Coordinates of C-alpha atoms and ligand atoms in Angstrom, one line a residue:
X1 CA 17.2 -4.9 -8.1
X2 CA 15.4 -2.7 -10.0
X3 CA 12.1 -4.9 -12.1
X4 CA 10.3 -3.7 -15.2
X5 CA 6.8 -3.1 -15.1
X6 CA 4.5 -2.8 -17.1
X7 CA 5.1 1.2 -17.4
X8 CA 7.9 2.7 -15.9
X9 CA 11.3 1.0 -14.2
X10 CA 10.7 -0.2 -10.7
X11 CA 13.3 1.1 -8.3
X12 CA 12.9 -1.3 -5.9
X13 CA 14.0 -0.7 -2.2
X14 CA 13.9 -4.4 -0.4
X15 CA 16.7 -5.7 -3.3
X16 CA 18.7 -2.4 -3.2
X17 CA 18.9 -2.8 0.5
X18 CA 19.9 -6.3 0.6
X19 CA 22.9 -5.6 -1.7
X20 CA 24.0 -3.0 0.4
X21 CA 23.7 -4.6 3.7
X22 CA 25.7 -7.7 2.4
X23 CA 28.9 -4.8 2.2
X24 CA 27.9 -3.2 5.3
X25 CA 28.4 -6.6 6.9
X26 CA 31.5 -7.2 5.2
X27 CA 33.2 -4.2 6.6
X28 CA 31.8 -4.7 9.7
X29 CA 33.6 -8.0 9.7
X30 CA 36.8 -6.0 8.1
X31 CA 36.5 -4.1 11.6
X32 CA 35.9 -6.7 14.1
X33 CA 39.0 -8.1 13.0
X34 CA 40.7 -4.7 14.2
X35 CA 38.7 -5.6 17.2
X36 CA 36.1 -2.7 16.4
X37 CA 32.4 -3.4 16.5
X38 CA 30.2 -0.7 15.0
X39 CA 27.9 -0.1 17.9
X40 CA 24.7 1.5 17.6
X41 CA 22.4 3.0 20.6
X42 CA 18.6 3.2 20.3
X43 CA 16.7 5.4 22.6
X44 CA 13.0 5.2 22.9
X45 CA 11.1 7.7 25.5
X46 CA 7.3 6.9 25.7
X47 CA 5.3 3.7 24.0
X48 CA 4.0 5.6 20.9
X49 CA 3.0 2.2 18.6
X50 CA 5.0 3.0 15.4
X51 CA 9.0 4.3 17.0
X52 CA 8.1 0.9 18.8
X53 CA 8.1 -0.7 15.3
X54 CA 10.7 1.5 14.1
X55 CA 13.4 0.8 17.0
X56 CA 12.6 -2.7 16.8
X57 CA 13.5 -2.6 13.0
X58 CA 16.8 -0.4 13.6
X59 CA 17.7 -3.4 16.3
X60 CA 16.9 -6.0 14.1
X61 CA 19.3 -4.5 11.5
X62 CA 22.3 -4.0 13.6
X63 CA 21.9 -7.3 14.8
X64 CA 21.6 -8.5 10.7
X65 CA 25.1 -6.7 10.1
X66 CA 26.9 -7.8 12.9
X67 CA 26.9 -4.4 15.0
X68 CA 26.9 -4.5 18.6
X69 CA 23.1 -2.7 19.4
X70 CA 22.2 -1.0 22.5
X71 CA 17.7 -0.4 22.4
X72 CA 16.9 1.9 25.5
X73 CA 13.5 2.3 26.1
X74 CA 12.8 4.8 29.4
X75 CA 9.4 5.2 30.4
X76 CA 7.3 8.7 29.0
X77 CA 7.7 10.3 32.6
X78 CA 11.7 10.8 31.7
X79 CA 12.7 14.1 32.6
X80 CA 14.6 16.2 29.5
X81 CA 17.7 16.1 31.9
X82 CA 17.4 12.9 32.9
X83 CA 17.4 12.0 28.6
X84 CA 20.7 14.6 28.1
X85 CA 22.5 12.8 30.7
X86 CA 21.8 9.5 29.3
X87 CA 23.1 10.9 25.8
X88 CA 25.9 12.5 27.4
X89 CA 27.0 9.2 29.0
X90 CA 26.8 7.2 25.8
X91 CA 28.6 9.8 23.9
X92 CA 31.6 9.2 26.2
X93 CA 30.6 5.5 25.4
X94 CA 33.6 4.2 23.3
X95 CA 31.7 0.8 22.7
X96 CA 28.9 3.2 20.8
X97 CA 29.9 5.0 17.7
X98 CA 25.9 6.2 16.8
X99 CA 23.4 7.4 19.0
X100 CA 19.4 8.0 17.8
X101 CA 17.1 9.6 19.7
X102 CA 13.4 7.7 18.3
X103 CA 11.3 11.3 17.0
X104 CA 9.0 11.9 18.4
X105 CA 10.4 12.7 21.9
X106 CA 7.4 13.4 24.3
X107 CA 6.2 17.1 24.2
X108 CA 8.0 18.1 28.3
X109 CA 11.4 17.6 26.0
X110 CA 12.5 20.0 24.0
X111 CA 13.3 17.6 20.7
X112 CA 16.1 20.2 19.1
X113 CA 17.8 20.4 22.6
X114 CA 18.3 16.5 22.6
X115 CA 19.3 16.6 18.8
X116 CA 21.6 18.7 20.1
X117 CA 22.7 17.2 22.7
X118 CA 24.2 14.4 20.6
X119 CA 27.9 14.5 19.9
X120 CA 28.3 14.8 16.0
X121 CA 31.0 12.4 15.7
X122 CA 28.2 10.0 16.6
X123 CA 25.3 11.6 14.5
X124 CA 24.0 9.0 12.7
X125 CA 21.0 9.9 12.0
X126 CA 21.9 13.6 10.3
X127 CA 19.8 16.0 12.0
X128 CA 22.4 17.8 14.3
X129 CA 23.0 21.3 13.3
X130 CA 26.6 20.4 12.7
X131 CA 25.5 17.7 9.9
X132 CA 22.8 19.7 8.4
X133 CA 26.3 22.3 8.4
X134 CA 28.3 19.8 6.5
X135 CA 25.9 19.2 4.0
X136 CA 25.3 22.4 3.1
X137 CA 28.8 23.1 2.7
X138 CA 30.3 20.5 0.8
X139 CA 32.4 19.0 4.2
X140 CA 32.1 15.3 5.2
X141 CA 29.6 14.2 8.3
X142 CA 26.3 12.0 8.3
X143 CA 23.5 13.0 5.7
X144 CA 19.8 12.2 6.9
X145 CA 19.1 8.7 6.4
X146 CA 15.9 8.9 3.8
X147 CA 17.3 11.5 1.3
X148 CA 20.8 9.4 1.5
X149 CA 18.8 6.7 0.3
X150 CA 17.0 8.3 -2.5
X151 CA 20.6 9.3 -4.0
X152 CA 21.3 5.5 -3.8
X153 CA 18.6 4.4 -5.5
X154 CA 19.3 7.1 -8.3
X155 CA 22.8 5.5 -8.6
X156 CA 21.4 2.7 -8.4
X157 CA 19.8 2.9 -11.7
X158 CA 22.7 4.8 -13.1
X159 CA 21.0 8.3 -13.0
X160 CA 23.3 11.4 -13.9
X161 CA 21.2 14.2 -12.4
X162 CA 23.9 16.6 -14.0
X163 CA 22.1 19.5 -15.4
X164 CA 18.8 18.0 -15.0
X165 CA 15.7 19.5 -13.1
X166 CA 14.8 18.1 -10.0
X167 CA 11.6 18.7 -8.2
X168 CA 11.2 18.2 -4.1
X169 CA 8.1 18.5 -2.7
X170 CA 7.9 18.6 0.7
X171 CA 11.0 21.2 2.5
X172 CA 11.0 19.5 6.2
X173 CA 14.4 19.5 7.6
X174 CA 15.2 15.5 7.5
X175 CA 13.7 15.1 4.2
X176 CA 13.0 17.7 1.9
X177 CA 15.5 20.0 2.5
X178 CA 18.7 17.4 3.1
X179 CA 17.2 15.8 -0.1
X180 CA 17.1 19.1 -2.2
X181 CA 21.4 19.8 -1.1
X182 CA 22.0 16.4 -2.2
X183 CA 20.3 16.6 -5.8
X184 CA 22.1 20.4 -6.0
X185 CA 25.4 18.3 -5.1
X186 CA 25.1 16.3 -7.9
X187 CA 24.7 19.2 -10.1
X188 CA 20.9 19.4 -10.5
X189 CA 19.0 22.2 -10.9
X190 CA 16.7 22.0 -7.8
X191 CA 13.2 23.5 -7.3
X192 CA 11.6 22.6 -3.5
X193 CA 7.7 23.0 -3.0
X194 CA 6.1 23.4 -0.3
X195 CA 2.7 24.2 1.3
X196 CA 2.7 27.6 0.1
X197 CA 3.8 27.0 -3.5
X198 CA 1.4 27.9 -6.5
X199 CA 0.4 25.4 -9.2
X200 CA 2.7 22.7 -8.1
X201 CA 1.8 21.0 -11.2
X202 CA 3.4 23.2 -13.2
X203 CA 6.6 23.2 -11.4
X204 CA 6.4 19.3 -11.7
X205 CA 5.8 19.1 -14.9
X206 CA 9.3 20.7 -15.9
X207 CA 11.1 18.3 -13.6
X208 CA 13.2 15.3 -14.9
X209 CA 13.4 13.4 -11.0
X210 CA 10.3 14.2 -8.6
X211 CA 10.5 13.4 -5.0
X212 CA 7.2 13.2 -3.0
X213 CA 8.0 14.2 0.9
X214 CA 4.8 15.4 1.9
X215 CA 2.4 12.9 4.1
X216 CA -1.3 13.2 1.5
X217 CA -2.5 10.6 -0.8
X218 CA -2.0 11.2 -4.3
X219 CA 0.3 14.3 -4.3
X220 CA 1.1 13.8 -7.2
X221 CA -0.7 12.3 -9.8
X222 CA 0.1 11.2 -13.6
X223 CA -0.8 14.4 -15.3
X224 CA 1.7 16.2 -13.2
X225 CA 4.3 14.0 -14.5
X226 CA 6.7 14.9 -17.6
X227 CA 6.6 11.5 -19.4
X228 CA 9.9 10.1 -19.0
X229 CA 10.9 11.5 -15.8
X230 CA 12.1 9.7 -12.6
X231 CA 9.7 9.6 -9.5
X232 CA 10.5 9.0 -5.8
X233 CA 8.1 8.2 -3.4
X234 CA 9.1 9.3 0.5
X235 CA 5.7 9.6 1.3
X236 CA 4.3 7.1 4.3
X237 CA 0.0 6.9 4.4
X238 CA -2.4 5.0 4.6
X239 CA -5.3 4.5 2.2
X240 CA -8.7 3.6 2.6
X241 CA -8.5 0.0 3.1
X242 CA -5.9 0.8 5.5
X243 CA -2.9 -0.6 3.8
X244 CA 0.8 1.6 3.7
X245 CA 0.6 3.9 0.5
X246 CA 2.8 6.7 0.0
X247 CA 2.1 10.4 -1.9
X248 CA 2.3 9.2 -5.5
X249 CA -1.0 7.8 -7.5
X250 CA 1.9 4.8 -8.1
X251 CA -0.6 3.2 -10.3
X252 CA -1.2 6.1 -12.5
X253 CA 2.5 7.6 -12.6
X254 CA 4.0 4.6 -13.2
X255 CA 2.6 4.5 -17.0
X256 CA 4.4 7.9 -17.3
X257 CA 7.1 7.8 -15.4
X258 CA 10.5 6.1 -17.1
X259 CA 11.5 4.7 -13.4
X260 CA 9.6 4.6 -10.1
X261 CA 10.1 3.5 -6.1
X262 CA 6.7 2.0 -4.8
X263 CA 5.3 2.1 -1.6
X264 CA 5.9 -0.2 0.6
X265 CA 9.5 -1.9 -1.1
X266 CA 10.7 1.7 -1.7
X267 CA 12.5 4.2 -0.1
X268 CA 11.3 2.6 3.2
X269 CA 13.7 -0.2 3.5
X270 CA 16.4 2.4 2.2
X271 CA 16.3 4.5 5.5
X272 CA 17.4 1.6 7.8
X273 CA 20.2 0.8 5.5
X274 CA 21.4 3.9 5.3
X275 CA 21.2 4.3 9.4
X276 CA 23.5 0.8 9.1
X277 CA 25.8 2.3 6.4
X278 CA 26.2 5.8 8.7
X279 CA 26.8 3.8 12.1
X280 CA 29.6 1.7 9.8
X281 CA 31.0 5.2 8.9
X282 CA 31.0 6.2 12.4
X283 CA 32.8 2.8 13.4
X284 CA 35.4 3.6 11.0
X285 CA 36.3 6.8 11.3
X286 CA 36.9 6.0 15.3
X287 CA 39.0 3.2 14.6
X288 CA 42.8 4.2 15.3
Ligands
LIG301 P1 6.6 17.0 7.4 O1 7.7 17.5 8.3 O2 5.2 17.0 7.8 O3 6.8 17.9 6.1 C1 5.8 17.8 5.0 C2 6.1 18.9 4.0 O4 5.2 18.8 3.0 C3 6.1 20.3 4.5 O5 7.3 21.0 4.0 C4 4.9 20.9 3.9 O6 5.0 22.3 3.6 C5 4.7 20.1 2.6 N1 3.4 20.0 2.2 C6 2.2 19.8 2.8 N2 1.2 19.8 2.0 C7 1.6 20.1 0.8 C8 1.0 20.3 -0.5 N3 -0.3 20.1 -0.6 N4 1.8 20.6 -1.5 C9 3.1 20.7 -1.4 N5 3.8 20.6 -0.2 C10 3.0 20.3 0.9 O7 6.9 15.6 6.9 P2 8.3 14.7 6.7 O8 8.8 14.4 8.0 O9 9.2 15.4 5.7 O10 7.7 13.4 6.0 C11 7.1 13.5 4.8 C12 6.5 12.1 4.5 O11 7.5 11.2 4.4 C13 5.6 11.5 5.6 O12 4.6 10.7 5.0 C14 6.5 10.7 6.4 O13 5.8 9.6 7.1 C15 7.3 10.1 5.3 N6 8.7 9.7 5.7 C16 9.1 8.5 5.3 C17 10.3 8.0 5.6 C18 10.7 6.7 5.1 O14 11.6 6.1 5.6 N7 10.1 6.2 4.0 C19 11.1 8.7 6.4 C20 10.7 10.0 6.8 C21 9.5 10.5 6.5 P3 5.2 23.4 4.7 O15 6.6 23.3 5.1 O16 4.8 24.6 4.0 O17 4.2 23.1 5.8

């Protein structure tokens, strides 16, 4: 899974995925033969192009492992309390042991209330108060799908962040801030940037693992990068030509960097897994 290149290791994100759906489906089957079917529901309010392609993709996997996959899709004139209702119905749901609301939620709903509204037992996408609680201190509940899977591609390379300097850029409350608890949890010593943080090269160039969360082109570039260090790309643009391309100048930083995930086959792929391997955990800690 993860390919030398020319410079630095590539991390890559389609193999890493693959290997850990393969056990997601085997416990799935483990639990099916309790009778238990991990059961995910999807809802999508409104037609916006890209949740189309994301719900379709969260589907696709559930079906993949096995789960039992419920996709939703309610027109953009759905009322907030119409939407609570519905999650209040499938929270009751015992065939459905994850519920994700598709972000964004047209601007008449109130985003945090439906967030919310979700049980937490059934959180599988992280960003309830209650999870965001759990992370912080230390107690077990569903960590945020994309900085999840930037901790498994670091063990997937065998990466022992003890004691070393880890630098997030980017402090949004599904990425950058999950991902900067995470890296503290594994005993690094975390520095998170943001829009308002001066010189961000020099605050990169002391870190051992960078992780680019942002949304611009070429965040960070290769003289920002301590040679040797390990690079994570979260970011999801599109460059002139108008192919996918994330925040790193991957061709630059990648003859610096000792390991690297590209964009697309990076951290991507990881999210979905990591929605399967939550919806799992959800399925199993139901089961009597
Ligand atoms: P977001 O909510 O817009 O947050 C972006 C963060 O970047 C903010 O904290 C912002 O700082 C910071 N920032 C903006 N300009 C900066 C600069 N010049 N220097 C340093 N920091 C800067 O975005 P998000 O939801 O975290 O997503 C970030 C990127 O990851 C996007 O490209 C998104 O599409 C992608 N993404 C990918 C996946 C995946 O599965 N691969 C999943 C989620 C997100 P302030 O807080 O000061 O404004």
């Amino acid at each position: 899974m993860n390919t030398s290149t020319s410079g630095a290791q590539l991390i890559d994100g389609v193999a890493l995925s693959q290997k850990l759906r393969t056990d997601v489906t085997a416990r799935a089957q483990a639990l099916k033969a309790r009778g238990i079917t991990p059961g995910l529901a999807v809802i999508l309010v409104g037609d916006n192009p890209a949740s189309q392609v994301y719900v379709r993709n969260k589907v696709k996997g559930c079906q993949d492992c096995g789960f039992h996959s419920v996709l939703e899709k309610y027109d953009a004139s759905m009322t907030e309390s119409e939407l609570l209702a519905r999650i209040e119905a499938l929270n009751h749901d015992p065939a459905i042991h994850g519920i994700l609301v598709q972000l964004p939620v047209p601007k008449h709903i109130n985003a945090a209330k439906v967030i919310e509204a979700i049980s937490p037992a059934k959180d599988v996408d992280g960003f309830h108060v209650a999870s965001a609680g759990a992370l912080m201190t230390g107690m077990p509940g569903f960590w945020p799908c994309t900085p999840y899977g930037c901790m498994k591609m670091l063990e997937s390379i065998g990466y022992d962040l003890r004691g070393k300097h880890a630098v997030v850029i980017g402090r949004s409350n599904i990425v950058g801030k999950p991902m900067a608890l995470m890296l503290l949890e594994k005993n690094a010593t975390v520095t998170l940037c943001h829009s308002a943080t001066h010189n961000l090269k020099a605050m990169t160039l002391q870190a051992d693992v960078i992780v680019a969360a942002v949304g611009k082109r070429n965040v960070l570039t290769a003289d920002m990068v301590k040679p040797g260090a390990v690079v994570l790309d979260v970011g999801m643009n599109r460059n002139d030509e108008g192919k996918l391309c994330g925040d790193v100048d991957f061709e630059g930083v990648r003859q610096v960097a000792s390991a690297i995930t590209p964009v697309p086959g990076g951290v991507g792929p990881m999210t979905i897994t990591m929605l399967l391997v939550n919806t799992l955990e959800a399925a199993e800690r139901a089961a009597p």
